[in-house]
Amino acid sequence: IIMKNKVKTVIAGASYFSIGYAVSHPDCLILDSSQILGGDFHAGARTAVLPDPDKQEAGTGLAALMKQFQVWKDGRFDVLKAAPVLHEYVARHKEIKVLLDAKILSVTKTDAGFHIEYASNDGVHGIDCEQLLDTTTLRDTCPAGAVCISKTLNLFTVSLEASFEQKLKTSVPGCIIEDGMNPGEKTVKIPFSPEEKLLKAYRIAAGIWEQAFPDREEKILFIAQDFDYVCEEADCESIICPWIGKRFSNPLTAFAAGSAYQL
């Protein structure tokens, strides 16, 4: 991206919502501290409910591309496959400007809008904008303005035994197990307290798995890079921009909502 010193809109978080907004609104820059797009679903390996094919999101260009790459079938949505398809969609739409590995350091209100300092791989930069929107899960522009009320660490596997669910729920009764799009695919959601740290949660999850399957008859094939958070808005005097903290039922609904949103 050839950077300018000023854009009309800066969006914190490369969520499906923000990508939908950017494709419909010119002169927009998305900043995300991670290395992936669609972090609202993919960072925490969130599962999704397939939208009704007659609803508006089914007519979007992103939906067409996901259909082409068979991201869903028989009413089930393959969130793992959706991630590279989203990257392909953004690559095909040069009007969408995204900077990954770009961590927001500070936001200052100005007479003309906002001044944002952010750190990227090549140093610290500043950019001015008229409008600012936050779509990050933890409200990066004002962390005190969001509070986590629950979270899970999500794992993905392909189960081999009929006793898979029984063995796992004996080790962690509170876990949620959801079927994936293809036979045997499972997403396992292990609940943690809002205060739990990620590295400790990884160790606990590994211990749970070892206890449930001591003979290593089942494998963890993929583990989310972050928690799957449920957050709500908190009172905070330093809030300076809107926050889209809503958890959408699936990526296409989030994308369509972003496309239709007006700041």
Rosetta silent file (secondary structure, phi, psi, omega in degrees, C-alpha in Angstrom):
SEQUENCE: IIMKNKVKTVIAGASYFSIGYAVSHPDCLILDSSQILGGDFHAGARTAVLPDPDKQEAGTGLAALMKQFQVWKDGRFDVLKAAPVLHEYVARHKEIKVLLDAKILSVTKTDAGFHIEYASNDGVHGIDCEQLLDTTTLRDTCPAGAVCISKTLNLFTVSLEASFEQKLKTSVPGCIIEDGMNPGEKTVKIPFSPEEKLLKAYRIAAGIWEQAFPDREEKILFIAQDFDYVCEEADCESIICPWIGKRFSNPLTAFAAGSAYQL
SCORE:     score description
SCORE:     0.000 S_00000001
   1 L     0.000  130.901  171.996    0.000    0.000    0.000 S_00000001
   2 L   -85.134  112.080 -171.364    1.247    3.483   -0.889 S_00000001
   3 L   -79.872  142.059  171.128    0.401    5.357    2.276 S_00000001
   4 L  -104.772  166.220  177.643   -1.151    8.804    2.430 S_00000001
   5 L   -84.612  -13.721 -177.556   -0.989   11.141    5.383 S_00000001
   6 E  -148.346  138.969  173.113   -4.761   11.476    5.473 S_00000001
   7 E  -133.716  166.062  179.243   -7.801    9.332    4.636 S_00000001
   8 E   -70.528  -45.988 -173.896  -11.494    9.863    5.146 S_00000001
   9 E  -133.446  134.552  168.261  -12.007    6.832    7.406 S_00000001
  10 E  -112.031  135.440  177.430   -9.749    4.605    9.504 S_00000001
  11 E  -119.033  128.027  174.456  -11.135    1.328   10.784 S_00000001
  12 E   -86.582  121.329  177.425   -9.526   -0.588   13.626 S_00000001
  13 L   101.259  121.102  178.051   -9.711   -4.316   12.958 S_00000001
  14 L   -87.618   57.849 -179.542   -9.755   -6.230    9.653 S_00000001
  15 L   -79.008  169.002  173.682  -13.079   -7.841   10.507 S_00000001
  16 H   -61.605  -36.453  177.822  -15.633   -9.069    7.991 S_00000001
  17 H   -60.810  -48.160 -176.256  -17.676   -5.998    8.931 S_00000001
  18 H   -67.260  -35.086  178.549  -14.817   -3.602    8.179 S_00000001
  19 H   -68.626  -38.605  173.855  -14.020   -5.261    4.842 S_00000001
  20 H   -61.558  -41.276  178.280  -17.679   -4.947    3.876 S_00000001
  21 H   -64.014  -46.300 -174.623  -17.562   -1.275    4.836 S_00000001
  22 H   -64.870  -33.673 -178.338  -14.327   -0.623    2.929 S_00000001
  23 H   -73.529  -18.312 -178.402  -15.568   -2.171   -0.314 S_00000001
  24 H  -105.457  -10.229 -176.366  -18.593    0.153   -0.262 S_00000001
  25 L  -129.481  119.830 -177.466  -16.963    3.348    1.009 S_00000001
  26 L   -72.405  164.345  175.198  -13.968    4.964   -0.742 S_00000001
  27 L    57.894   55.631 -177.219  -10.870    6.408    0.907 S_00000001
  28 E  -128.425  140.244  176.906  -10.811    3.999    3.823 S_00000001
  29 E  -124.969  129.854  177.859   -7.843    2.377    5.598 S_00000001
  30 E  -103.537  129.210  176.018   -8.100   -0.707    7.811 S_00000001
  31 E  -113.722  130.833  178.482   -5.455   -1.253   10.508 S_00000001
  32 L  -139.241  135.528 -175.601   -5.098   -4.627   12.204 S_00000001
  33 L   -79.276  -11.708 -178.401   -2.473   -5.743   14.702 S_00000001
  34 L   -96.178 -172.096 -179.914   -2.605   -9.402   13.594 S_00000001
  35 L  -110.710   11.516 -177.848   -1.520  -11.128   10.385 S_00000001
  36 L  -127.951  153.543  171.813   -4.929  -12.405    9.302 S_00000001
  37 L   -89.907  156.833  177.787   -8.104  -10.966    7.832 S_00000001
  38 L    66.872   36.222 -176.592  -11.477  -11.701    9.376 S_00000001
  39 H   -62.485  -20.820  178.200  -10.082  -11.973   12.873 S_00000001
  40 H   -61.665  -25.627  174.030  -13.576  -11.636   14.372 S_00000001
  41 H  -109.236  -43.646 -167.663  -14.089  -15.262   13.286 S_00000001
  42 H   -82.550  -28.955  179.031  -10.670  -16.666   12.436 S_00000001
  43 L   -63.270  -40.188 -179.349   -8.535  -15.517   15.375 S_00000001
  44 L  -101.440    8.547 -178.349  -10.728  -17.418   17.815 S_00000001
  45 L    51.732   46.940  177.984  -11.816  -20.162   15.363 S_00000001
  46 L   -68.997  140.654  173.729  -15.450  -19.149   15.791 S_00000001
  47 L   -84.201  166.965 -175.067  -18.042  -21.376   14.184 S_00000001
  48 L  -137.728  152.327  174.534  -20.779  -19.890   12.012 S_00000001
  49 L  -101.784  126.319 -176.971  -24.423  -20.461   11.169 S_00000001
  50 L   -64.204  131.479  179.108  -25.092  -20.487    7.427 S_00000001
  51 L   -71.153  156.557  173.235  -27.349  -17.604    6.327 S_00000001
  52 L   -59.976  128.051 -177.613  -30.645  -18.195    4.569 S_00000001
  53 L   -58.890  -18.741 -179.112  -29.802  -18.250    0.816 S_00000001
  54 L   -88.086   -7.316 -177.872  -32.617  -15.759    0.201 S_00000001
  55 L   -78.784  165.991 -170.798  -31.206  -13.111    2.545 S_00000001
  56 H   -62.391  -33.555 -176.179  -29.273  -10.085    1.307 S_00000001
  57 H   -67.005  -22.173 -179.811  -25.808  -11.357    2.270 S_00000001
  58 H   -70.156  -14.621 -179.774  -26.173  -14.306   -0.097 S_00000001
  59 H   -97.268    6.131 -178.603  -26.082  -11.862   -3.007 S_00000001
  60 L   -79.926  161.008  176.871  -22.737  -10.258   -2.152 S_00000001
  61 H   -63.663  -33.820  177.651  -19.552  -10.730   -4.132 S_00000001
  62 H   -65.420  -40.261  178.408  -17.925  -12.370   -1.123 S_00000001
  63 H   -62.402  -39.758  179.439  -20.744  -14.909   -0.928 S_00000001
  64 H   -63.311  -41.212  179.367  -20.285  -15.738   -4.608 S_00000001
  65 H   -67.741  -39.730  178.026  -16.568  -16.345   -4.108 S_00000001
  66 H   -65.119  -36.697  176.926  -17.209  -18.505   -1.046 S_00000001
  67 H   -65.512  -40.894  179.073  -19.729  -20.532   -3.016 S_00000001
  68 H   -59.311  -39.793 -178.040  -17.187  -20.976   -5.820 S_00000001
  69 L   -94.048   12.004  174.680  -14.629  -22.373   -3.364 S_00000001
  70 L    56.321   49.583  176.458  -17.261  -24.508   -1.568 S_00000001
  71 L   -72.597  -23.364  174.351  -16.950  -22.789    1.790 S_00000001
  72 E  -135.784  154.986  172.833  -20.394  -24.133    2.628 S_00000001
  73 E  -162.403  149.449  177.702  -22.530  -27.106    1.678 S_00000001
  74 L    51.486   37.746  176.621  -25.604  -28.857    3.067 S_00000001
  75 L    79.309    3.127 -179.371  -26.275  -25.984    5.427 S_00000001
  76 E  -112.752  147.384 -173.144  -22.839  -26.112    7.077 S_00000001
  77 E  -115.323  126.352 -179.128  -20.167  -23.416    6.965 S_00000001
  78 L   -95.054   92.660 -175.569  -16.425  -24.208    6.821 S_00000001
  79 H   -66.568  -32.762  178.808  -14.876  -21.306    8.747 S_00000001
  80 H   -64.729  -40.225  178.255  -11.332  -22.660    8.311 S_00000001
  81 H   -72.762  -25.713 -177.752  -11.707  -22.642    4.529 S_00000001
  82 H   -64.915  -32.552 -174.915  -13.317  -19.191    4.658 S_00000001
  83 H   -58.899  -54.222  178.891  -10.110  -17.508    5.858 S_00000001
  84 H   -65.817  -27.912  177.948   -8.009  -17.947    2.660 S_00000001
  85 H   -68.132  -37.747  176.000  -11.060  -17.153    0.533 S_00000001
  86 H   -62.969  -41.981  177.071  -11.412  -13.821    2.337 S_00000001
  87 H   -61.127  -39.254  178.201   -7.744  -13.052    1.619 S_00000001
  88 H   -65.307  -40.546  178.713   -8.384  -13.872   -2.047 S_00000001
  89 H   -60.635  -46.736 -179.390  -11.404  -11.552   -2.101 S_00000001
  90 H   -65.366  -38.056  178.687   -9.391   -8.644   -0.697 S_00000001
  91 H   -62.538  -30.852 -179.277   -6.540   -9.333   -3.139 S_00000001
  92 H   -81.948  -14.275 -177.464   -9.020   -9.016   -6.015 S_00000001
  93 L  -115.096   90.817 -174.825  -10.401   -5.694   -4.749 S_00000001
  94 L   -65.296  -17.894  179.468   -7.591   -3.160   -4.891 S_00000001
  95 L   -72.414  -15.707  177.956   -9.870   -0.458   -3.481 S_00000001
  96 L   -85.397  115.250 -178.579   -9.737   -2.218   -0.100 S_00000001
  97 E  -104.560  116.110 -178.325   -6.691   -0.866    1.751 S_00000001
  98 E  -128.987  134.203  170.173   -5.564   -3.026    4.679 S_00000001
  99 E  -114.979  115.275  174.487   -2.417   -2.870    6.787 S_00000001
 100 L   -91.010  167.138 -174.810   -1.750   -5.996    8.844 S_00000001
 101 L    54.449   36.562 -178.785    0.774   -6.093   11.685 S_00000001
 102 L  -121.180  100.626 -175.837   -0.263   -2.484   12.369 S_00000001
 103 E   -93.933  124.793  177.756   -0.854   -1.885   16.065 S_00000001
 104 E   -70.520  126.249 -179.259   -2.634    1.301   17.081 S_00000001
 105 E   -97.126  -39.025 -178.834   -0.556    3.126   19.703 S_00000001
 106 E  -158.230  153.498  175.613   -2.666    6.226   20.325 S_00000001
 107 E  -130.910  125.744 -179.506   -5.717    8.080   19.072 S_00000001
 108 E  -121.366  131.059  176.150   -6.031   11.851   19.477 S_00000001
 109 E   -75.922  135.384  178.904   -9.144   13.889   18.726 S_00000001
 110 E  -125.776  172.228  178.325   -8.459   16.876   16.461 S_00000001
 111 L   -62.676  -32.281 -177.392  -10.541   19.713   15.041 S_00000001
 112 L   -94.360   -5.276 -178.404  -10.710   17.882   11.709 S_00000001
 113 E   149.143 -104.000 -176.109  -11.294   14.397   13.126 S_00000001
 114 E  -143.766  150.065  168.332   -8.578   12.130   14.538 S_00000001
 115 E  -117.778  128.654 -174.840   -4.820   11.634   14.510 S_00000001
 116 E  -120.563  128.693  171.714   -3.697    8.019   14.882 S_00000001
 117 E  -102.619  132.065  178.790   -0.232    6.747   15.720 S_00000001
 118 E  -141.852  153.073  178.778    0.440    3.122   14.833 S_00000001
 119 E  -107.478  131.621  176.029    3.425    0.787   14.715 S_00000001
 120 E  -125.719 -173.456 -177.144    4.086   -1.436   11.714 S_00000001
 121 L   -63.689  -21.265 -177.851    6.979   -3.597   10.552 S_00000001
 122 L  -111.862   23.893  172.918    8.818   -0.541    9.261 S_00000001
 123 E   122.397 -167.739 -179.695    8.400    1.793   12.221 S_00000001
 124 E   -98.445  134.407 -176.677    5.937    4.182   13.836 S_00000001
 125 E  -131.383  162.221  175.259    3.598    6.171   11.609 S_00000001
 126 E  -127.876  146.257  177.148    0.874    8.759   11.923 S_00000001
 127 E  -145.169  143.438  177.815   -2.283    9.262    9.883 S_00000001
 128 E  -105.019  146.981  178.657   -5.144   11.751   10.043 S_00000001
 129 E  -148.473  158.037  176.278   -8.751   10.883    9.310 S_00000001
 130 E   -82.852  -35.056 -174.722  -12.204   12.458    9.466 S_00000001
 131 E  -128.997  147.992  178.991  -13.925    9.336   10.794 S_00000001
 132 E  -135.737  135.232  179.230  -12.851    6.470   13.025 S_00000001
 133 E  -134.791  136.011  179.984  -14.580    3.138   13.566 S_00000001
 134 E  -110.759  120.109  176.215  -13.527    0.295   15.874 S_00000001
 135 L  -117.868   13.886 -179.300  -14.475   -3.279   14.920 S_00000001
 136 L   -74.774  151.417 -177.782  -11.920   -5.077   17.088 S_00000001
 137 L   -62.514  -40.176 -175.047  -13.133   -7.707   19.540 S_00000001
 138 L  -104.857   16.846  176.102  -11.466   -6.046   22.537 S_00000001
 139 L    56.421   68.994 -174.078  -11.987   -2.428   21.423 S_00000001
 140 L   -59.351  -31.348 -178.820   -8.375   -1.533   20.640 S_00000001
 141 L   -74.284  -14.931  179.169   -9.062    2.219   20.449 S_00000001
 142 L  -161.831   76.877 -175.907  -10.343    2.162   24.039 S_00000001
 143 H   -55.297  -30.635  179.900   -9.713   -1.158   25.856 S_00000001
 144 H   -70.882  -12.775 -178.800  -11.388    0.133   29.019 S_00000001
 145 H   -89.069    4.205  176.252  -14.598    0.546   27.031 S_00000001
 146 E  -133.253  142.261  178.204  -15.110   -3.193   26.547 S_00000001
 147 E  -128.178  131.848  177.117  -15.407   -5.934   29.141 S_00000001
 148 E   -78.450  126.886  178.267  -15.085   -9.668   28.500 S_00000001
 149 E  -104.761  -20.267  174.500  -17.999  -11.580   30.051 S_00000001
 150 E  -165.895  160.398  176.998  -17.051  -15.060   28.806 S_00000001
 151 E  -161.082  155.710  176.105  -14.608  -16.789   26.488 S_00000001
 152 E  -130.342  155.996  168.833  -13.655  -20.178   25.129 S_00000001
 153 E  -105.102  120.708 -171.235  -10.518  -21.653   23.616 S_00000001
 154 E  -102.017  134.464  179.666  -11.581  -23.437   20.445 S_00000001
 155 E  -119.788  152.212  178.339   -9.916  -26.542   19.031 S_00000001
 156 E  -123.364  138.516  177.915  -10.482  -28.325   15.724 S_00000001
 157 E  -153.114  170.687  168.479  -10.141  -32.039   15.081 S_00000001
 158 E  -117.790  110.858 -174.087  -11.452  -34.941   13.046 S_00000001
 159 L   -74.039  146.424 -177.544  -12.739  -37.535   15.500 S_00000001
 160 L  -109.892  -22.805 -173.543  -11.947  -41.197   14.943 S_00000001
 161 L  -118.047  149.290  177.749  -13.970  -42.919   17.665 S_00000001
 162 L   -66.079  -23.790 -177.613  -17.657  -43.023   18.504 S_00000001
 163 L   -87.882    8.280 -175.279  -16.744  -42.396   22.146 S_00000001
 164 H   -52.290  -54.430 -174.852  -15.018  -39.079   21.337 S_00000001
 165 H   -65.684  -41.752 -179.731  -17.646  -36.799   22.859 S_00000001
 166 H   -61.939  -45.691 -179.093  -18.208  -38.946   25.950 S_00000001
 167 H   -63.652  -42.338 -177.330  -14.487  -39.129   26.766 S_00000001
 168 H   -68.715  -41.853 -178.231  -13.951  -35.406   26.277 S_00000001
 169 H   -73.443  -18.106  171.752  -16.961  -34.345   28.336 S_00000001
 170 H   -69.024  -35.971  179.614  -15.818  -36.614   31.164 S_00000001
 171 H   -79.857  -35.560 -179.304  -12.621  -34.526   31.338 S_00000001
 172 L  -142.783   87.398 -174.665  -14.312  -31.153   30.859 S_00000001
 173 L   -58.072  -27.652 -176.141  -18.107  -31.326   31.324 S_00000001
 174 L   -83.868    0.601 -177.180  -18.613  -27.696   30.358 S_00000001
 175 L   -73.696  155.729  176.803  -17.121  -27.964   26.879 S_00000001
 176 E  -114.116  132.422 -179.559  -19.222  -27.520   23.753 S_00000001
 177 E  -119.602  122.391 -179.004  -18.693  -29.827   20.778 S_00000001
 178 E  -119.528  140.423  176.568  -20.012  -28.818   17.351 S_00000001
 179 E   -72.381  143.483  176.130  -19.980  -30.821   14.136 S_00000001
 180 L   -88.888 -169.039 -176.395  -18.038  -29.384   11.207 S_00000001
 181 L   -74.548  -33.578 -175.483  -18.947  -29.312    7.534 S_00000001
 182 L  -107.006  158.497 -176.758  -17.316  -32.650    6.665 S_00000001
 183 L   -54.881  132.281  176.086  -17.747  -36.084    8.301 S_00000001
 184 L    85.425  -15.474 -178.604  -15.934  -36.406   11.635 S_00000001
 185 E   -69.213  134.382 -179.456  -14.962  -32.725   11.875 S_00000001
 186 E  -136.283  138.754  166.100  -15.451  -31.267   15.340 S_00000001
 187 E  -107.578  123.254 -179.455  -14.935  -27.874   16.917 S_00000001
 188 E  -106.860  124.380 -177.945  -14.382  -28.183   20.662 S_00000001
 189 E  -111.257  110.984 -178.635  -15.009  -25.069   22.753 S_00000001
 190 E   -99.134  119.579 -176.819  -13.396  -25.146   26.199 S_00000001
 191 E   -75.883  144.754  174.859  -14.693  -22.428   28.539 S_00000001
 192 E  -135.143  159.092  177.239  -12.334  -20.257   30.583 S_00000001
 193 L   -68.966  153.458 -179.845  -12.848  -17.443   33.041 S_00000001
 194 L   -57.563  -23.667 -176.349  -12.625  -13.901   31.599 S_00000001
 195 L   -87.937  -11.451 -173.268   -9.372  -13.371   33.541 S_00000001
 196 L   -64.773  142.038  178.245   -7.508  -16.451   32.230 S_00000001
 197 L   -87.849  151.032 -172.706   -4.306  -15.885   30.233 S_00000001
 198 H   -64.610  -46.455 -177.425   -3.889  -17.444   26.810 S_00000001
 199 H   -62.364  -38.912  176.855   -0.644  -19.376   27.400 S_00000001
 200 H   -66.405  -37.496  178.840   -2.029  -20.950   30.551 S_00000001
 201 H   -63.595  -37.540  175.961   -5.216  -21.854   28.687 S_00000001
 202 H   -59.906  -44.732 -178.949   -3.123  -23.656   26.051 S_00000001
 203 H   -65.439  -41.470  179.186   -1.471  -25.741   28.776 S_00000001
 204 H   -63.806  -42.871  179.947   -4.809  -26.515   30.429 S_00000001
 205 H   -62.630  -41.278  177.677   -6.345  -27.535   27.094 S_00000001
 206 H   -63.190  -39.617  177.855   -3.415  -29.853   26.367 S_00000001
 207 H   -65.487  -40.386  177.075   -3.824  -31.416   29.815 S_00000001
 208 H   -61.001  -43.848 -178.516   -7.541  -31.914   29.270 S_00000001
 209 H   -65.020  -41.960  179.949   -6.864  -33.613   25.958 S_00000001
 210 H   -65.825  -36.417  178.108   -4.222  -35.898   27.440 S_00000001
 211 H   -68.450  -39.950 -178.447   -6.572  -36.860   30.258 S_00000001
 212 H   -72.209  -34.732 -175.578   -9.438  -37.596   27.849 S_00000001
 213 L  -130.433   70.612 -175.055   -7.290  -39.530   25.372 S_00000001
 214 L   -63.798  -23.582  178.745   -4.331  -41.019   27.298 S_00000001
 215 L   -91.933    8.771  179.156   -3.518  -43.422   24.469 S_00000001
 216 L    58.186   37.154 -179.552   -3.375  -40.522   22.002 S_00000001
 217 L   -77.145  -15.335  175.882   -6.210  -42.004   20.021 S_00000001
 218 L  -128.281  146.994 -176.631   -7.437  -38.533   19.104 S_00000001
 219 L  -119.730  147.508  167.275   -5.366  -35.542   17.932 S_00000001
 220 L   -84.425  117.185 -178.607   -5.757  -31.770   18.117 S_00000001
 221 L   -90.338  -27.954 -177.811   -5.362  -30.708   14.491 S_00000001
 222 E  -154.772  137.706  175.540   -5.764  -26.956   14.978 S_00000001
 223 E  -127.507  137.330 -175.906   -5.987  -24.647   17.970 S_00000001
 224 L   -59.819  149.378 -179.660   -7.174  -21.038   17.798 S_00000001
 225 L   -81.022   -9.534  178.489   -4.534  -18.324   18.068 S_00000001
 226 L  -152.657  171.262  174.737   -6.705  -16.434   20.556 S_00000001
 227 L   -67.365  157.794  167.657   -9.773  -16.871   22.723 S_00000001
 228 E   -95.855  101.442 -170.221  -13.254  -16.672   21.258 S_00000001
 229 E   -90.442  148.264  163.309  -14.482  -13.715   23.322 S_00000001
 230 E  -117.072  115.824 -176.015  -17.937  -12.512   24.247 S_00000001
 231 E  -122.623  157.165  173.608  -17.639   -8.827   25.195 S_00000001
 232 E  -135.046  162.782 -176.646  -20.023   -6.049   26.063 S_00000001
 233 E   -71.375  142.105  178.031  -19.711   -2.287   26.219 S_00000001
 234 L  -120.142  152.503  176.307  -18.440   -0.706   29.416 S_00000001
 235 L   -67.857  129.801 -178.736  -18.763    2.861   30.684 S_00000001
 236 L  -158.705  126.220 -177.017  -15.588    4.757   29.890 S_00000001
 237 L   -69.552  -20.249 -175.410  -14.954    8.484   29.598 S_00000001
 238 L   -90.392    7.442  177.752  -12.209    7.984   26.992 S_00000001
 239 L   -66.197  126.832 -176.300  -14.497    6.469   24.327 S_00000001
 240 L  -126.173   -2.595 -179.348  -14.034    8.550   21.171 S_00000001
 241 L  -152.020  161.726  177.678  -15.517    6.501   18.329 S_00000001
 242 L   -63.999  151.033  178.379  -18.249    3.941   17.571 S_00000001
 243 E  -127.546  122.653  175.186  -17.525    0.287   18.325 S_00000001
 244 L   -93.429   85.748 -177.441  -19.076   -2.570   16.399 S_00000001
 245 L   -96.174    2.553 -178.064  -18.791   -5.173   19.127 S_00000001
 246 L   -65.477  139.242  173.829  -21.737   -7.272   17.974 S_00000001
 247 L   -91.049  109.503 -179.793  -21.075  -10.967   17.324 S_00000001
 248 L   -80.102  153.896 -174.507  -22.610  -11.731   13.947 S_00000001
 249 L   -69.880  -24.011  179.032  -23.943  -15.220   13.266 S_00000001
 250 L  -160.421  163.423 -176.616  -21.669  -15.734   10.261 S_00000001
 251 H   -60.498  -36.328 -177.560  -19.055  -13.880    8.192 S_00000001
 252 H   -68.409  -37.205  176.928  -21.419  -13.022    5.337 S_00000001
 253 H   -65.013  -40.917  177.517  -23.927  -11.349    7.630 S_00000001
 254 H   -62.922  -44.284 -179.737  -21.094   -9.289    9.178 S_00000001
 255 H   -61.427  -45.994  179.975  -19.818   -8.353    5.711 S_00000001
 256 H   -65.088  -38.452  177.494  -23.284   -7.267    4.519 S_00000001
 257 H   -63.977  -39.043  176.980  -23.862   -5.243    7.686 S_00000001
 258 H   -65.446  -39.466 -179.928  -20.567   -3.428    7.118 S_00000001
 259 H   -60.872  -35.877 -175.585  -21.487   -2.715    3.507 S_00000001
 260 H   -90.378   -8.506 -172.776  -24.730   -1.062    4.593 S_00000001
 261 L   -74.170  142.135  175.636  -23.316    0.822    7.599 S_00000001
 262 L  -123.253  126.004  177.103  -23.117    4.603    7.592 S_00000001
 263 L   -79.925    0.000    0.000  -20.829    6.499    9.962 S_00000001
